Coordinates of C-alpha atoms and ligand atoms in Angstrom, one line a residue:
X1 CA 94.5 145.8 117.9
X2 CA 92.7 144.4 120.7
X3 CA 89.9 147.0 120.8
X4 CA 90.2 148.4 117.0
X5 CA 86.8 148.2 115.3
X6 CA 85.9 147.9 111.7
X7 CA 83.2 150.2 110.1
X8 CA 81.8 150.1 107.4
X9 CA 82.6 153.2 105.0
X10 CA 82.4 155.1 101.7
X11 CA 81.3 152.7 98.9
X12 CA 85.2 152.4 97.7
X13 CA 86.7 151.8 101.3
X14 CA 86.4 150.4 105.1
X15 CA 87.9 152.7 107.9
X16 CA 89.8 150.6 110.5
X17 CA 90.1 153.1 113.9
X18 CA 91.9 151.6 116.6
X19 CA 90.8 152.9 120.0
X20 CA 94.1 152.1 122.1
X21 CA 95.7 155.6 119.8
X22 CA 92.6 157.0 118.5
X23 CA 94.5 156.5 114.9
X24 CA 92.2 155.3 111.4
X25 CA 93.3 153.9 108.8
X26 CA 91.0 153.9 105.5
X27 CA 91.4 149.7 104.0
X28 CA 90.3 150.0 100.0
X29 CA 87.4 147.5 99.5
X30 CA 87.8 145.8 96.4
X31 CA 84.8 144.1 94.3
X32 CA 85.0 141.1 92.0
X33 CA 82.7 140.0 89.4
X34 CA 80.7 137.7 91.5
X35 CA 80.3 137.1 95.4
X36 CA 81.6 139.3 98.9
X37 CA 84.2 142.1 98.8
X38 CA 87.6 141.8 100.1
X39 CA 89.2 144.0 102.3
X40 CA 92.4 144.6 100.9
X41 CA 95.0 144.3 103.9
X42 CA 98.1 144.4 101.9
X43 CA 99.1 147.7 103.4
X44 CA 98.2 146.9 106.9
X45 CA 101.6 145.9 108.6
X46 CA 103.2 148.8 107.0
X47 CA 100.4 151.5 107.8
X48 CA 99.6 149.7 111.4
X49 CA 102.3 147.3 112.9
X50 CA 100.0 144.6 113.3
X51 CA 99.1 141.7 110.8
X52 CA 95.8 139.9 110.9
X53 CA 95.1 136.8 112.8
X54 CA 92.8 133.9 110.5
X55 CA 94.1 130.4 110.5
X56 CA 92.4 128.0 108.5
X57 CA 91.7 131.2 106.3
X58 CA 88.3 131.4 107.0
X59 CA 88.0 135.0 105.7
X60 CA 90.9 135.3 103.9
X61 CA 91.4 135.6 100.7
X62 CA 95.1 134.7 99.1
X63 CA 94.4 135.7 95.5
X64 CA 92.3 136.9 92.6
X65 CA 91.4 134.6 90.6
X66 CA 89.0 134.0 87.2
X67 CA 88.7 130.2 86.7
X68 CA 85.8 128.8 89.1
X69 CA 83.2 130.1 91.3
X70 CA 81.6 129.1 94.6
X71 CA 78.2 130.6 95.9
X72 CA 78.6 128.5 98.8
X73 CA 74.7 129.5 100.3
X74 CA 72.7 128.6 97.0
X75 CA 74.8 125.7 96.2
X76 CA 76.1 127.0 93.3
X77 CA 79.5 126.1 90.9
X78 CA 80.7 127.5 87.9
X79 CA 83.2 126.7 86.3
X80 CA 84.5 130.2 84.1
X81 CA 80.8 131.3 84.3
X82 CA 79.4 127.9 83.3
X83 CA 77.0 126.0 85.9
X84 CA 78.6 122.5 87.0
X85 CA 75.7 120.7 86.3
X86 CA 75.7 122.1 82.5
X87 CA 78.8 120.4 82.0
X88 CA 78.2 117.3 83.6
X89 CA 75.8 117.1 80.6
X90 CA 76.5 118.9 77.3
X91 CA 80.6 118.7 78.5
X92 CA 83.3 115.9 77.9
X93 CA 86.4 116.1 80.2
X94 CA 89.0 117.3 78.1
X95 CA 86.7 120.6 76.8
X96 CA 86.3 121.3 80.4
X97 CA 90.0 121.0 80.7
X98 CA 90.3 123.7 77.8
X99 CA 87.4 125.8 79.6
X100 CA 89.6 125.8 82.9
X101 CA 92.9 126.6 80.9
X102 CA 91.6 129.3 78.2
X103 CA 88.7 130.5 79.9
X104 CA 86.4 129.8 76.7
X105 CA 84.6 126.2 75.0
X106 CA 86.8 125.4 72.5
X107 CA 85.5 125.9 68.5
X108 CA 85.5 122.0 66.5
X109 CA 89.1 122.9 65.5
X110 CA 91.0 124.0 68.5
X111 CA 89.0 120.9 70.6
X112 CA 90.5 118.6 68.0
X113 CA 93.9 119.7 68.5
X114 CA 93.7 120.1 72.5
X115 CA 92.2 116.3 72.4
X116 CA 95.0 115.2 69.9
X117 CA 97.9 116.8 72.1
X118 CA 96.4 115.8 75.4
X119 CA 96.0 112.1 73.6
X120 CA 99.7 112.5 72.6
X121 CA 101.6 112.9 75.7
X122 CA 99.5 110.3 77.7
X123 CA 102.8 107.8 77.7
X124 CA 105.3 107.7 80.3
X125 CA 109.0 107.8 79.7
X126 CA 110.0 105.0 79.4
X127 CA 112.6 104.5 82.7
X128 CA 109.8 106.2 84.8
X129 CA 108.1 102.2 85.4
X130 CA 111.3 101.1 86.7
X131 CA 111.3 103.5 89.5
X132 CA 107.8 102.2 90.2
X133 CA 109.5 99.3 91.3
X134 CA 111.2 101.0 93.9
X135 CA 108.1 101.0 96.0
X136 CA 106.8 98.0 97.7
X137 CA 103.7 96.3 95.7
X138 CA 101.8 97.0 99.4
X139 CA 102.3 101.0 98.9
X140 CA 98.9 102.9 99.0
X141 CA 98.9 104.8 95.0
X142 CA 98.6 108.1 96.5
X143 CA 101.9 107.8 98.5
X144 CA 103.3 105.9 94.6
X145 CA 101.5 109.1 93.1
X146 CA 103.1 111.6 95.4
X147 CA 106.4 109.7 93.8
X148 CA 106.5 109.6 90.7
X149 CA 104.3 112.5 90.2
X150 CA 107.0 114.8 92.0
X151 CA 109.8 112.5 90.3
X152 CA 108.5 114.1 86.2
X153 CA 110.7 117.3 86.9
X154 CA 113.7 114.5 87.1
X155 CA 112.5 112.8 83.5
X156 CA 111.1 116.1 81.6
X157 CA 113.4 118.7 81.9
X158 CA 112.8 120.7 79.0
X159 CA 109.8 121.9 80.6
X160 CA 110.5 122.9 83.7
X161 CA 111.4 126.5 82.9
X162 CA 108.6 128.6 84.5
X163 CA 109.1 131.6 82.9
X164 CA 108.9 130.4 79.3
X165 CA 105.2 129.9 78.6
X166 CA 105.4 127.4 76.2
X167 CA 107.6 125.3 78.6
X168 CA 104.5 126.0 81.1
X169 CA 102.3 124.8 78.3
X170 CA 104.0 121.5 77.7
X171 CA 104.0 120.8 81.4
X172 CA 100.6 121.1 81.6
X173 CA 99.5 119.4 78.7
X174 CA 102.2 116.6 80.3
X175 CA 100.6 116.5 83.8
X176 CA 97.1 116.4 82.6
X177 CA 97.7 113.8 79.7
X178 CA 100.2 110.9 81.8
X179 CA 98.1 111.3 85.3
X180 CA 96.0 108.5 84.3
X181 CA 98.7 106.6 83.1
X182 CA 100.7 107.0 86.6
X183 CA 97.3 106.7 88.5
X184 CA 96.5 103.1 86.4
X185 CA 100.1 101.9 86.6
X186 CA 100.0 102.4 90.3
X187 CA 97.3 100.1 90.9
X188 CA 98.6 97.7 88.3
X189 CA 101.7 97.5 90.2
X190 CA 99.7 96.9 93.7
X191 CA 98.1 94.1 91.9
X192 CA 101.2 92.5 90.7
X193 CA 100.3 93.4 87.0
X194 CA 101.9 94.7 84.2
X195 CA 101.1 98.3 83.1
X196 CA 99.0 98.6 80.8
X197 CA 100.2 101.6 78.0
X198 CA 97.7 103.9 76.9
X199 CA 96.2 103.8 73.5
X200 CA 95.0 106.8 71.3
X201 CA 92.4 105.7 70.1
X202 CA 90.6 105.8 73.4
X203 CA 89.2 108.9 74.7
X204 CA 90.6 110.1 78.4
X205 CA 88.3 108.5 80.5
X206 CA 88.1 105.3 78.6
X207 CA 91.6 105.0 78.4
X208 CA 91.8 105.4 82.1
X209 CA 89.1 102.7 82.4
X210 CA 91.3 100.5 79.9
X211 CA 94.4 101.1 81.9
X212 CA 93.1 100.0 85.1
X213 CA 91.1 97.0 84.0
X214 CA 92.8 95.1 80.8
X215 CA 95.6 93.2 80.7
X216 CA 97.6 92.1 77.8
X217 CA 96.1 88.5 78.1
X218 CA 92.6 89.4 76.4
X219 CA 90.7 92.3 74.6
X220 CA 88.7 94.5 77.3
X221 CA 85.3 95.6 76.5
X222 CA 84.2 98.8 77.4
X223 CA 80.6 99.6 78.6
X224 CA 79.8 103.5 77.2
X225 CA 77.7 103.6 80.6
X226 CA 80.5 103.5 82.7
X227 CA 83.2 105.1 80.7
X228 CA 80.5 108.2 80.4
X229 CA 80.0 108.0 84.8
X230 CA 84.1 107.9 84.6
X231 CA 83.6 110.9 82.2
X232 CA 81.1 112.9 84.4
X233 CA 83.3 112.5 87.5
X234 CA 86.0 113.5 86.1
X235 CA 84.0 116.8 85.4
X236 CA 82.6 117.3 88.3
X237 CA 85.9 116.8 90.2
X238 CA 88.2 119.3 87.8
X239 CA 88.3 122.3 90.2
X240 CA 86.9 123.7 93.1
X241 CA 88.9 127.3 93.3
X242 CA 91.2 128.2 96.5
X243 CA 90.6 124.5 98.3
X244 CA 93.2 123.1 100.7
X245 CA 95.2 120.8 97.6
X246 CA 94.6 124.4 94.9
X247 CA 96.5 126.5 97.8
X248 CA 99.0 123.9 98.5
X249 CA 100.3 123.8 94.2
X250 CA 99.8 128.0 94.6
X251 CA 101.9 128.5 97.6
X252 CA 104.6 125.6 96.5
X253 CA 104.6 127.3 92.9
X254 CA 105.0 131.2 94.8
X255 CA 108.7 130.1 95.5
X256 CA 109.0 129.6 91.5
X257 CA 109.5 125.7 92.3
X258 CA 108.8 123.7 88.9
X259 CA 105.1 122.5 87.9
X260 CA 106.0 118.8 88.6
X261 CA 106.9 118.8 92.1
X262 CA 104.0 121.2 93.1
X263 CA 101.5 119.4 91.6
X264 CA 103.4 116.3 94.0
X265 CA 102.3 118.9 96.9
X266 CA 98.8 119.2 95.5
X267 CA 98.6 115.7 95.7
X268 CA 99.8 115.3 99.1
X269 CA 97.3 117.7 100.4
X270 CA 94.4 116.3 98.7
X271 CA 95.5 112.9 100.2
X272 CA 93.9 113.9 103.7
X273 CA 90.6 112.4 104.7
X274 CA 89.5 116.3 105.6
X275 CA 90.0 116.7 101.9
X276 CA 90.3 114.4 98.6
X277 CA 90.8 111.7 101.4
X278 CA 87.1 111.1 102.1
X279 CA 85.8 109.6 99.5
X280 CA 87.7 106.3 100.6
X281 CA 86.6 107.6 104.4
X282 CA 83.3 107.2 103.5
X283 CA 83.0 103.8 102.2
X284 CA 85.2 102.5 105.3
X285 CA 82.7 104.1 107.5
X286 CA 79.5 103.3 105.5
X287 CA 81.5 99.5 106.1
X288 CA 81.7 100.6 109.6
X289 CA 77.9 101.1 110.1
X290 CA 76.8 98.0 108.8
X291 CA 73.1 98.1 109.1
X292 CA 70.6 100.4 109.1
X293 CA 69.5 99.8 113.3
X294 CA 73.7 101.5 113.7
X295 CA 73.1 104.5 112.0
X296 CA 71.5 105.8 115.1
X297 CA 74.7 105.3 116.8
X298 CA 77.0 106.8 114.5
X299 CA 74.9 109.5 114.3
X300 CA 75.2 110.3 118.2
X301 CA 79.0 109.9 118.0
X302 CA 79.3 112.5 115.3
X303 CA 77.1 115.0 117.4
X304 CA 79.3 114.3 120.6
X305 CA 81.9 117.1 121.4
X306 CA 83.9 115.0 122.8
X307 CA 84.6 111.8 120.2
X308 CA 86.6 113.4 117.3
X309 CA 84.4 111.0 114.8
X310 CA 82.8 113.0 112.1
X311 CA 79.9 111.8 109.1
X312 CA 82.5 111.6 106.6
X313 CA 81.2 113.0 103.1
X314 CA 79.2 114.9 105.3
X315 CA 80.0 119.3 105.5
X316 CA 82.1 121.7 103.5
X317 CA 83.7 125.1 104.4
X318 CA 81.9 126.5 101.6
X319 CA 78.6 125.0 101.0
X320 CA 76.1 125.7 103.5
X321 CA 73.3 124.2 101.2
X322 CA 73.9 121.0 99.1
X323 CA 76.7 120.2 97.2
X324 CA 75.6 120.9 93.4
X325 CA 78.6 118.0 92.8
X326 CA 77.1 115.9 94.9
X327 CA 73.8 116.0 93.2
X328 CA 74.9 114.9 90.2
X329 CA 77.0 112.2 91.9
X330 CA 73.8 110.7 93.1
X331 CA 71.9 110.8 90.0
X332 CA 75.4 108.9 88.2
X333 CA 75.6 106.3 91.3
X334 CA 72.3 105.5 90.2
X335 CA 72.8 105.0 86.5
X336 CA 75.7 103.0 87.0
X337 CA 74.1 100.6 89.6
X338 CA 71.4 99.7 87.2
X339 CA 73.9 99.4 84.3
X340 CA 75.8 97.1 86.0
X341 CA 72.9 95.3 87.8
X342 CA 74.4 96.2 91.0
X343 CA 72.6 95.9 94.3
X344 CA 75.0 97.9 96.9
X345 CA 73.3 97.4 100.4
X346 CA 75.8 100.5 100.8
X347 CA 73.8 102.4 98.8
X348 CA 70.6 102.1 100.2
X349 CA 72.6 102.7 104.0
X350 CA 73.8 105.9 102.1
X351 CA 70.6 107.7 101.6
X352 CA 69.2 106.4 104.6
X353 CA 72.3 108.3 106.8
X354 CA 71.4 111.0 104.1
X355 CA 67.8 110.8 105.4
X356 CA 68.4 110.8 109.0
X357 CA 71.5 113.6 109.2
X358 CA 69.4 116.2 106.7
X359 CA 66.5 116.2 109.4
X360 CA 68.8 116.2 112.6
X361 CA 68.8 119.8 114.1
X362 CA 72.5 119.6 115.2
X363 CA 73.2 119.0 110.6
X364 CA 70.7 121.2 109.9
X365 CA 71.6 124.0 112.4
X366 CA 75.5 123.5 111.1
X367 CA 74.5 123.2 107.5
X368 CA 76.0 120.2 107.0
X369 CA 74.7 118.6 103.8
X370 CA 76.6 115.4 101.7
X371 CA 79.5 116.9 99.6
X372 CA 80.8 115.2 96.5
X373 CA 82.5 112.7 98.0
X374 CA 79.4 111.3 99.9
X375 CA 78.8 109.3 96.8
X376 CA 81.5 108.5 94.8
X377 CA 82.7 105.9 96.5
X378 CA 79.4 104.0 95.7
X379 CA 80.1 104.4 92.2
X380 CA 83.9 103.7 92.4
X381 CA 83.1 100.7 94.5
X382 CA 80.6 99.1 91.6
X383 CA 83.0 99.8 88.7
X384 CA 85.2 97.4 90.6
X385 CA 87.8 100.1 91.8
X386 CA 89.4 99.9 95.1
X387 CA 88.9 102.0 97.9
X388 CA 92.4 103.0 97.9
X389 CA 92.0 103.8 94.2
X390 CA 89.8 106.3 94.9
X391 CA 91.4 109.8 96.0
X392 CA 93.9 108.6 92.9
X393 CA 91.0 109.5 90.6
X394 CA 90.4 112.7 92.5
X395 CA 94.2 114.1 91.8
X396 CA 93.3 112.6 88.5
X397 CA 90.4 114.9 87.8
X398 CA 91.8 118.0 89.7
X399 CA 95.0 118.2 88.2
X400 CA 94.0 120.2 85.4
X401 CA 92.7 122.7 88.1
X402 CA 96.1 122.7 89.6
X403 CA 97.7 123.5 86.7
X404 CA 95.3 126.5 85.7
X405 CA 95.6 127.7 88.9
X406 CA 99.3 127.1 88.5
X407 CA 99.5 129.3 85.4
X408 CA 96.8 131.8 86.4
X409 CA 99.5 132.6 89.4
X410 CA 102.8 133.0 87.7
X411 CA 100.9 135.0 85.2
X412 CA 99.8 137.6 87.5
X413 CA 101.7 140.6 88.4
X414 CA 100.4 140.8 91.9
X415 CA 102.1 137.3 92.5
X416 CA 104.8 137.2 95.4
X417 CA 106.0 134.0 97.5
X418 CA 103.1 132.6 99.5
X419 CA 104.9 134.0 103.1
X420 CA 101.9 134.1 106.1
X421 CA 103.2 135.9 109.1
X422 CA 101.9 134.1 112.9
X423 CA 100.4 134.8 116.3
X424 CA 103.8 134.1 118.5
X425 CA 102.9 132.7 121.8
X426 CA 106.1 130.9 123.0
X427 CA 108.9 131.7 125.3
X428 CA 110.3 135.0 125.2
X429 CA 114.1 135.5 124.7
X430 CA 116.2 133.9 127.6
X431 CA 119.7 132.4 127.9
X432 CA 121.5 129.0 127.0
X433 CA 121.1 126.7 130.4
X434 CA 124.3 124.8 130.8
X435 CA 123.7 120.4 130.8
X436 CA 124.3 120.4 134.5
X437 CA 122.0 123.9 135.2
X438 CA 119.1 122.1 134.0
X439 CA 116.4 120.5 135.8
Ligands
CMC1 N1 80.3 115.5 111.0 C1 79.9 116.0 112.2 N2 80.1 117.3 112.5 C2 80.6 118.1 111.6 C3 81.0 117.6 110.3 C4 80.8 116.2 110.0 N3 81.2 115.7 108.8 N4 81.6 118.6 109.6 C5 81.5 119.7 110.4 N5 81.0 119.4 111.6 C6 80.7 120.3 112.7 C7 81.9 120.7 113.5 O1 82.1 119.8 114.5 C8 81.6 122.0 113.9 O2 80.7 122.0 115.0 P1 80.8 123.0 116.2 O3 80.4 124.3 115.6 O4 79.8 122.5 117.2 O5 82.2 123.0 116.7 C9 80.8 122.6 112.8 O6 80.2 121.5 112.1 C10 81.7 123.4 111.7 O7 82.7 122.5 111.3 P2 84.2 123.0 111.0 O8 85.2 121.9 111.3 O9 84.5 124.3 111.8 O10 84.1 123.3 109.5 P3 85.3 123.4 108.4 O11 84.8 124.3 107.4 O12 86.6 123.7 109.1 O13 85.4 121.9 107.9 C11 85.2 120.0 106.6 C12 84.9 121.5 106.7 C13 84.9 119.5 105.1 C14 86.7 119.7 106.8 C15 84.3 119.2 107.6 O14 83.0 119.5 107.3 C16 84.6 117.7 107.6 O15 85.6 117.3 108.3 N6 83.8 116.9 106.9 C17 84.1 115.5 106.8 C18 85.2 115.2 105.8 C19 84.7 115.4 104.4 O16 83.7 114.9 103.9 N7 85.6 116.1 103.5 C20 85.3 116.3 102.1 C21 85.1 117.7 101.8 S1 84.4 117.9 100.1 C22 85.7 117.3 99.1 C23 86.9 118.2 99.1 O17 86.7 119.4 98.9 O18 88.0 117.6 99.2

């Protein structure tokens, strides 16, 4: 509808008129809770022939939803009407894992229970650590995680039913509770250790710390400090609404495919250094600059057009102001240095790139600000976790906002296979050339 034009009209409604037929078409505007309308286009095809044209979805939205909010300009995140930073204080993970599922805090007595059936389920099967050994001990964890992850729907089949909701439930409670175990186990098993089992009388972010650092040769001793920072950034990474990894476990989980293998899709998606990816970008780039006399250079290179290098950690497609996440990772990065008496020349190169890109016209005109992952790494990095650890943790976090996002789809009655239509540009019908016919 090359010359159509959208007005703006009543209160309840936009009126599309395209000027090729003189036709209008009245689009219902609808209003949610918090932040813009949408223009609901469900009817469009049908009423005009033509579909609309938005890749990368950059006004598009694919569903309703009521589990996390992003006022992108203010730099605002809630997550079911509480403010991120809120819970990065008062919270523990697993209540925010009950506030993203149920949509409320949990009373004393339902917390307990969630936290003893989370605590529960935290072991693998059993067979699953010999099809760890399937993968070469060189294998980055993601592409292990991807796995085994995607290989659960093979080793828990009684919950792979998506139409019974306590099958849903148990999935769930499954994915959230043995994701640290698989994450742990796969960098044991890069390391050439055994895996370590969980043990319930850890809480979740502890026993992922335990996991990953003891080994059955000597007791482990925990610093609160660090288990807390896991604790925090575990909170602050637990969902982020319709990001690229949330849309990938929707639209795999439209076709009615089982929780298991689209969480696996989640976690391919997040693996991308556009995405869950950057946090390890980050630190091999901050390794990259070296010194503070490069930054300069880096700099230019991210401003030039024509070199495809970008300041990783750096811009969001939603915040245009600073990352509230990101905030808080700052103030944790800084905790957990001085807890563990760390000097990070990294660190001081961090907020020196911070420095220079917040008062560079070409950041500031783009709003490009540091996102969570600009950070993290730091943190990860001190706590003695490898680089390639690090988007591990992230599917860690976010799974339990893949699986309420999971649910919150198959629950709605609006839900239908995830099915985007496409701009055709390629060759037009024409006939089978013959071997020797062809050039
Ligand atoms: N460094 C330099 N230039 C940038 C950067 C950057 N990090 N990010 C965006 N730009 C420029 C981009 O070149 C474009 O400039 P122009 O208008 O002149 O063409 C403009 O800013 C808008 O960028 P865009 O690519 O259209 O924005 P987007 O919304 O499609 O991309 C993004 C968002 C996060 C993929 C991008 O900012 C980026 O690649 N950042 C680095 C990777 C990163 O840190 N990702 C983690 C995101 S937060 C964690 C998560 O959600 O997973």
């Amino acid at each position: 509808m090359s010359e159509a034009k959208a007005t703006k009209g009543r209160n309840h409604g936009m009126t599309l008129t395209d000027h090729t037929t003189g036709k209008s078409y009245e689009l219902p505007v609808l209003k949610g809770t918090l932040g813009p309308s949408v223009i609901d286009v469900r009817k469009l095809y049908g009423d005009t022939g033509h579909f609309t044209y938005d890749p990368g979805y950059t006004s598009t939205g694919s569903c309703e939803s009521k589990i996390t909010y992003i006022d992108g300009d203010n730099g605002i995140l809630l997550y079911r009407g509480y403010p991120i930073q809120e819970l990065a204080e008062h919270s523990d993970f697993l209540e925010t894992c009950y506030l993203l599922l149920y949509g409320e805090l949990p009373n004393a007595q339902t917390k307990a229970k969630f936290v003893n059936d989370i605590t529960y389920h935290t072991m693998l099967h059993e067979q699953i650590h010999f099809f760890f050994r399937g993968f070469r001990r060189d294998s980055h964890p993601m592409a292990v995680m991807c796995g085994v992850v995607g290989a659960l729907s093979a080793f828990y089949h009684d919950s792979t039913d998506i139409s019974n909701p306590h099958h849903r439930m148990v999935a769930s409670y499954r994915l959230i509770a043995k994701m640290p175990t698989i994450a742990a186990a796969a960098f044991k098993y890069t390391l050439g250790q055994p895996a370590v089992y969980p043990r319930n009388n850890l809480n979740y972010a502890e026993n992922f710390i335990h996991m990953m650092f003891s080994n059955p040769c000597e007791e482990y001793k925990m610093s609160p400090v660090l288990a807390k920072a896991m604790d925090r950034i575990l909170i602050l990474h637990a969902d982020h609404e319709q990001n690229a990894s949330t849309s990938t476990v929707r639209m795999a989980g439209s076709s009615g495919a089982n929780p298991f293998a689209c969480i696996a899709a989640g976690i391919a998606s997040l693996w991308g250094p556009a995405h869950g990816g950057a946090n390890e970008a980050v630190i091999t780039m901050l390794q990259q600059i070296g010194s503070k006399d490069k930054i300069s250079e880096f700099v230019r290179r991210a401003k030039d057009p024509k070199d495809n290098f970008r300041l990783m950690g750096f811009g969001h497609r939603v915040y245009k102001n600073y990352d509230p996440r990101a905030k808080v990772m700052q103030q944790t990065c800084h905790e957990v240095l001085e807890e563990l008496g760390v000097k990070d020349p990294l660190l001081d190169l961090a907020k020196e790139l911070e420095h220079i890109a917040l008062s560079d016209d070409y950041f500031v005109q783009r709003k490009l600000y540091p996102n969570v992952d600009f950070y993290s790494g730091i943190i990860f990095k001190a706590m003695g976790i490898p680089a390639s650890m690090f988007t591990a943790l992230f599917a860690v976090a976010r799974t339990v906002g893949w699986v309420a996002q999971w649910i919150e789809m198959i629950e709605d009655p609006a839900q239908k296979i995830g099915r985007p239509r496409q701009l055709f540009t390629g060759e037009v019908e024409r006939p089978y050339v013959p071997m020797q016919k062809r050039k």
